[in-house]
Phi, psi and omega in degrees: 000123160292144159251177175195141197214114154323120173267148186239156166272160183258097183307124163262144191237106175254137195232126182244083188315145147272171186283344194269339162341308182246040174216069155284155163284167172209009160063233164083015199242053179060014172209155197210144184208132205282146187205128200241107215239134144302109188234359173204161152223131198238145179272087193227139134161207183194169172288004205257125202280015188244019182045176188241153155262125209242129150261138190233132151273160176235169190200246151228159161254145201201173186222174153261151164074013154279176188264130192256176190265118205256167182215158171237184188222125161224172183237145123268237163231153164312107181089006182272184170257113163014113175292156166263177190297345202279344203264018176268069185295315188290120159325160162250158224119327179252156184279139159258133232200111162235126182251130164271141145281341182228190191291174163145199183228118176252147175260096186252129153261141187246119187265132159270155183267112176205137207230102191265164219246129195272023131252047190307131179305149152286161177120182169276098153285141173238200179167162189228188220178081219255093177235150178242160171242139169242187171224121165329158186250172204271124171295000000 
């Protein structure tokens, strides 16, 4: 008896903080302005000839006992110009999803979206920022 057993490629993902990641402004001194930050670059790929999918969450920024900040997420290609806010489609909260078709290496800068409350609690804040790589499945 024969068998046949799927081959899978193994996808790689490298995520390369920005400088600007752990320094946002957040204003909050009674005037406020929507704001569109580079916080990563990411390195995705693989062999699988059907591409990869890179999933990102968005979420909050937040303190305890602050009023917290909600942010979305998008990629561009490497070295493109800063997206605009119309092009921040995914609620935030929801996965943002860039899908490939063929095999290869993508270079993404990854942008947060964000808008702070113009009377922002003072202190140190965080937030996390979740992205996975997959491989598409074989048609």
């Amino acid at each position: 008896m024969m068998g046949c057993q799927s081959a899978f490629a193994l996808p790689t993902l490298t995520t390369t903080p920005s400088s600007n990641a752990s320094n946002l402004t957040l204003d909050g001194e009674g005037s406020t302005s929507s704001r569109v930050v580079k916080v990563a670059t990411l390195t995705a790929s693989t062999t699988n000839l059907t591409g990869f999918t890179l999933t990102i969450s968005s979420g909050n920024i937040g303190k305890s006992g602050g009023t917290p900040v909600s942010f979305q997420v998008v990629t561009v290609n490497s070295g493109d110009p800063p997206p605009t806010a119309a092009e921040f489609t995914v609620p935030s909260g929801n996965n943002y999803e860039y899908t490939t078709s063929l095999a290869g290496t993508k270079n993404r800068d990854l942008y947060i979206y964000y808008t702070p409350g113009s009377l922002q609690d003072p202190g140190s804040y965080s937030g996390s920022i979740l992205v996975n790589i997959s491989d598409n499945p074989l048609i």
